[in-house]
Amino acid sequence: MGGTFVVYSDKPQLVLELIGFCTGAGRKAVALAFDAAVAEECAAKGADKVLFFNSGINLPEAYCQQVAEAITGEGAEGFIVGSTVRGREMAAKVAALLNWPLASDVSRVVAGGGELEIERLTYGGAVVQQEKVRLPAVVTVPPGKFEPSSKPKAGAEVVALSAEPDGRYTLLERTRIERQGADLANADKIVCAGMGFAKKEDLKLAFDLAAVLGAEVACTRSVAEERKWLPPDVYVGISGATVKPRLYLTLGVSGQVQHIVGARDSGLIVAVDVNENAPIFSAADYGIVGDLYEVVPTLIDALKNA
Amino acid sequence: MANVITCYKWVIDEKDIRINPDRTVDMSRAQRKISEYDKNAIEAGIRIANRLGARPVGLTFGGPEAKQSLKDALSRGLEAVYWVGHPFAAAADGMVTARVLAAAVQKIGDYNVIVCAEGAGDTYARQVGPRLGALLDLPVITAVCEVEVDGQYLVATRKLEDYVEKVKVSMPAVICVLPEICEAPVPTLKAVLAAGKKPAQELTPQFLGLEEADLAPGISVTGVLGYVMNRKNIILKDGDVAARVKELVAYLKKEGVI
Ligand SMILES: Cc1cc2nc3c(=O)[nH]c(=O)nc-3n(C[C@H](O)[C@H](O)[C@H](O)COP(=O)(O)OP(=O)(O)OC[C@H]3O[C@@H](n4cnc5c(N)ncnc54)[C@H](O)[C@@H]3O)c2cc1C
Ligand SMILES: Nc1ncnc2c1ncn2[C@@H]1O[C@H](COP(=O)(O)O)[C@@H](O)[C@H]1O
């Protein structure tokens, strides 16, 4: 098929997945890197060429103009970007500068000649939409969609570009977030706490139940972001984690589509909620209509004796 | 007086979408609403405008039905709303939407901050804000959870997957705010009544100088499938708590998860 795709992600592992996509689609992969080690890794693991912007600790987003020019310079017909906060911003700005369409957060992408066929979720996950995107175009791809590339290609060169960042941006501070939450991606069972909990201290009930079940504790976006009762890395949903445990047991979670979309491939879904009309019950295999403050202690006892 | 322009979208309420057993999607009875997170963005815009001594205004682009959003938007404390309502909105992608909004922003003029939400409730593409910024040649900060005004600058805290960053940009600028930036209060009755007297101005594509080529999307929808949950839906609601719990435990045993 020929043709070139330029790829970028601020997550090194994701860059390799995007290179894997390009190779599978019969395209040349030109990787962008803002870090020398990542540039070398891309060259050693399958990129056809690497463009290295020596930006120091600066914001990659302050180089969008140069990135757009580099894409034009390569004669590329696509810009394939890892779907992260930084990636989505870079993708959207570069799409605007190049006047290309952008398909965000695709759950599937197949590259044909002259167009991409993609699939993405809309309405919080209630609907799956198939779309045709005419090339040249930009697309953002979440992690885990493609096999990472690993084989070096002969003659992959690293071209260092000197570029001046957009002077209107100043990075004042960058603080790493220490991951505090459980490893939900590999959890066998998950207890998910929703806004049905009245106080932060009451979450002890969720942790006690999780201990008896051998489960990890997750939550809804509201519990993490509005209440700040649990760290943001343990909320499940379209903007949070996607999980696939054998058992997903929710407590005081209404089951809005934006939440349940992150857990709908779980083995068994069990819900406890006072409101018998809560949408969580149509997403559940088993449910108890009841007050979690009564149900959970009883359930813990019953499980201990089971 | 300078404007702080908040862009909001009038979307179909996802709760009203009916999915038929054959996975076709029925939106015929769906109500519309201001996209959930855009309500937080409107409030954030108002707060920024207050700090700047600027005028908080709203901007929306949609089909002719977008007109129904104006009163709700104004009752949230905006002083004026601008709207582009045209049937071509139904097929617009992020590229077209950003072009229309950029043209409207330039028409409104005299702005120092443009506020978008993180993502719209229907597309959740998280694209239009940064795209609009690039079209207008303005600095953009995305995923903003806190923002301060410092003279001619905006200082924002943004949340990435593994980092929190504090970024300073010169105004005018675009910020895309997360819903936790501030709550979106429910409008008071007084505010709802006052909304009827506030100005709303329609901006037509012609008035904005948009041509047919500007409005041609690069993405077309070829298929729409509703998601169906195939679950057992065994809901225990009778008997006392102990009985319900006992029954559940029996099911969990049978399923082999305990
Ligand atoms: C664009 C967008 C993206 C979003 N992304 C996400 C996401 O990734 N993840 C996410 O979780 N949400 C997301 N949301 C938010 C989502 O729509 C819901 O608002 C959120 O999931 C609700 O959280 P909740 O179920 O904890 O709270 P609520 O909806 O308030 O539900 C609380 C439930 O607790 C029940 N309850 C109350 N008291 C008790 C009691 N004593 N015992 C038992 N039950 C009780 C109530 O009946 C109710 O059903 C998103 C929204 C938008 C618009
Ligand atoms: N048609 C529109 N009219 C006004 N603002 C919009 C429109 N579409 C998107 N936006 C703004 O851009 C944000 C992101 O939209 P999206 O990129 O579609 O997820 C929304 O939350 C709004 O703030």
XYZ file of C-alpha atoms in Angstrom, chain B:
258
model
C -15.755 45.059 28.044
C -13.746 41.951 27.218
C -15.574 38.646 26.893
C -14.983 35.280 28.489
C -16.594 32.892 26.023
C -17.733 29.466 27.171
C -18.571 26.963 24.444
C -21.339 24.549 25.299
C -23.155 21.882 23.306
C -26.869 21.035 23.290
C -26.805 17.237 23.244
C -29.203 14.320 23.318
C -29.655 13.046 26.859
C -28.044 9.616 26.762
C -30.472 8.387 29.410
C -33.341 8.732 26.908
C -31.723 6.623 24.181
C -33.633 3.393 23.610
C -31.737 0.408 22.258
C -33.950 -2.102 20.453
C -33.266 -5.843 20.770
C -31.814 -5.845 17.234
C -29.371 -3.158 18.435
C -30.920 -0.385 16.344
C -30.942 2.924 18.183
C -34.071 4.953 18.850
C -33.477 8.605 19.720
C -36.898 9.802 18.587
C -38.112 10.412 22.132
C -34.861 11.680 23.582
C -34.764 15.051 25.323
C -31.824 17.378 24.928
C -29.729 19.048 27.580
C -26.633 21.170 27.953
C -23.854 18.598 27.945
C -23.218 17.643 31.576
C -19.621 18.853 31.856
C -20.362 21.989 29.844
C -22.487 23.102 32.808
C -19.360 23.080 34.968
C -17.497 24.911 32.192
C -20.173 27.651 32.112
C -19.782 28.188 35.863
C -15.982 28.204 35.518
C -16.274 30.823 32.763
C -18.439 33.002 34.969
C -15.960 32.805 37.844
C -13.031 33.684 35.582
C -14.973 36.582 34.082
C -15.691 37.883 37.590
C -12.005 37.832 38.442
C -11.130 39.600 35.205
C -13.970 42.085 35.351
C -15.055 40.661 31.999
C -18.421 39.695 30.540
C -19.253 35.964 30.648
C -20.951 34.846 27.436
C -21.941 31.508 25.942
C -21.488 30.146 22.442
C -23.156 27.112 20.961
C -23.355 25.504 17.553
C -26.012 22.948 16.725
C -29.052 22.201 14.648
C -32.062 24.529 14.728
C -33.033 22.880 18.043
C -30.018 24.532 19.711
C -32.229 27.583 20.124
C -33.975 25.755 22.959
C -30.753 25.813 24.972
C -30.482 29.580 25.218
C -32.707 30.114 28.219
C -31.064 27.352 30.215
C -27.622 28.725 29.383
C -28.600 32.281 30.336
C -30.192 31.149 33.591
C -26.789 29.761 34.612
C -25.444 33.302 34.900
C -24.132 34.090 31.431
C -24.858 37.646 30.316
C -25.408 36.851 26.659
C -25.460 33.831 24.377
C -24.432 33.527 20.756
C -25.695 30.624 18.732
C -25.264 29.098 15.318
C -28.228 26.877 14.490
C -28.148 25.075 11.168
C -29.173 21.607 9.917
C -25.649 20.845 8.692
C -24.642 20.513 12.361
C -26.067 16.985 12.312
C -23.205 15.825 10.087
C -20.487 18.078 11.499
C -17.304 16.449 12.798
C -14.802 18.061 15.176
C -13.068 19.768 12.271
C -16.222 21.524 11.075
C -17.383 22.314 14.616
C -14.078 23.971 15.510
C -14.168 25.999 12.287
C -17.668 27.260 13.005
C -16.808 28.109 16.614
C -13.580 29.843 15.547
C -15.478 31.994 13.059
C -18.060 32.839 15.724
C -15.411 33.713 18.323
C -13.800 36.091 15.861
C -17.149 37.694 15.178
C -17.891 38.102 18.906
C -14.411 39.592 19.275
C -12.667 41.199 22.266
C -12.173 37.993 24.235
C -9.483 37.065 26.732
C -10.439 33.541 27.712
C -12.319 30.807 25.869
C -13.534 27.978 28.056
C -14.481 24.526 26.795
C -15.253 21.412 28.777
C -13.091 18.342 28.705
C -15.435 16.538 26.333
C -19.023 16.615 25.124
C -21.539 14.058 26.391
C -22.276 12.651 22.934
C -18.929 12.644 21.113
C -16.621 12.773 24.133
C -13.901 13.346 21.549
C -11.965 15.789 23.734
C -10.966 17.454 20.490
C -12.883 20.679 19.909
C -11.196 22.812 22.620
C -7.547 22.374 21.564
C -8.560 22.395 17.928
C -10.318 25.728 18.358
C -7.256 27.131 20.118
C -4.952 26.121 17.276
C -7.297 27.598 14.655
C -7.367 30.895 16.520
C -3.597 30.710 17.123
C -4.072 30.855 20.888
C -2.271 28.912 23.615
C -4.324 26.033 25.020
C -4.308 24.236 28.346
C -6.280 20.986 28.551
C -7.417 18.834 31.498
C -7.543 21.858 33.800
C -8.698 21.245 37.364
C -7.728 24.651 38.823
C -7.140 28.041 37.295
C -5.914 31.375 38.570
C -5.556 34.748 36.924
C -2.153 36.448 37.267
C -2.177 39.802 35.476
C -1.950 39.080 31.759
C -1.528 35.368 32.395
C -3.575 32.313 33.257
C -1.973 29.799 35.586
C -3.662 26.414 35.404
C -3.197 23.094 37.116
C -3.753 20.215 34.749
C -4.118 16.543 35.434
C -2.367 14.018 33.228
C -2.270 10.253 33.741
C 0.941 10.241 35.787
C 1.631 13.896 36.483
C 0.096 17.088 37.717
C 1.440 20.129 35.889
C 1.203 23.829 36.572
C 1.289 25.753 33.307
C 1.277 29.479 32.678
C 0.068 30.987 29.408
C -0.472 34.493 28.182
C -4.024 35.627 27.483
C -5.998 35.372 25.304
C -6.029 31.629 25.762
C -8.242 28.553 25.568
C -8.718 26.319 28.586
C -10.467 22.957 28.608
C -11.737 22.295 32.099
C -12.458 19.079 33.959
C -15.815 18.986 35.774
C -14.121 19.064 39.177
C -12.941 22.624 38.489
C -16.150 23.796 40.187
C -19.677 22.664 40.789
C -22.469 23.572 38.416
C -25.202 25.046 40.623
C -28.844 24.500 39.691
C -30.232 27.852 38.487
C -32.488 29.639 40.961
C -36.036 30.616 40.016
C -34.952 34.252 39.997
C -32.143 33.461 37.564
C -34.535 31.548 35.318
C -36.888 34.548 35.201
C -34.034 36.969 34.550
C -32.770 34.793 31.683
C -35.744 35.764 29.521
C -34.549 39.371 29.449
C -30.942 38.682 28.499
C -29.697 38.968 24.920
C -29.288 35.973 22.626
C -27.830 36.547 19.191
C -28.034 34.208 16.254
C -24.979 34.020 14.033
C -25.733 32.481 10.663
C -23.044 30.636 8.685
C -23.365 33.303 5.967
C -22.859 36.100 8.482
C -19.774 34.246 9.737
C -18.435 34.092 6.189
C -18.411 30.285 6.162
C -18.463 28.628 2.764
C -19.680 25.214 1.768
C -16.161 23.793 1.715
C -15.617 24.881 5.342
C -18.657 22.903 6.374
C -17.777 19.612 4.662
C -16.813 17.009 7.272
C -13.860 14.645 6.791
C -15.560 11.899 8.741
C -18.847 10.206 7.906
C -20.839 7.837 10.053
C -21.409 4.525 8.279
C -23.090 2.537 11.031
C -24.650 2.935 14.448
C -25.217 0.047 16.836
C -26.675 0.233 20.309
C -24.871 -1.601 23.057
C -26.975 -4.283 24.727
C -26.153 -5.751 28.110
C -26.967 -9.434 28.140
C -27.187 -10.098 31.843
C -29.319 -12.360 34.012
C -31.099 -9.483 35.800
C -32.075 -11.537 38.850
C -33.026 -8.820 41.319
C -33.787 -9.689 44.931
C -36.142 -7.218 46.527
C -38.521 -9.257 48.686
C -38.075 -10.624 52.181
C -35.859 -9.227 54.910
C -32.239 -8.263 54.336
C -30.915 -11.534 55.772
C -33.065 -13.574 53.370
C -31.992 -11.534 50.340
C -28.351 -11.821 51.322
C -28.672 -15.562 51.852
C -30.182 -15.964 48.423
C -27.438 -13.875 46.830
C -24.714 -15.891 48.532
C -26.288 -19.093 47.182
C -26.201 -17.650 43.647
C -22.596 -16.514 44.030
C -21.651 -20.027 45.138
C -23.449 -21.545 42.189
C -21.599 -19.162 39.862
C -18.302 -20.246 41.389
C -17.120 -16.761 42.352
C -16.920 -17.467 46.089
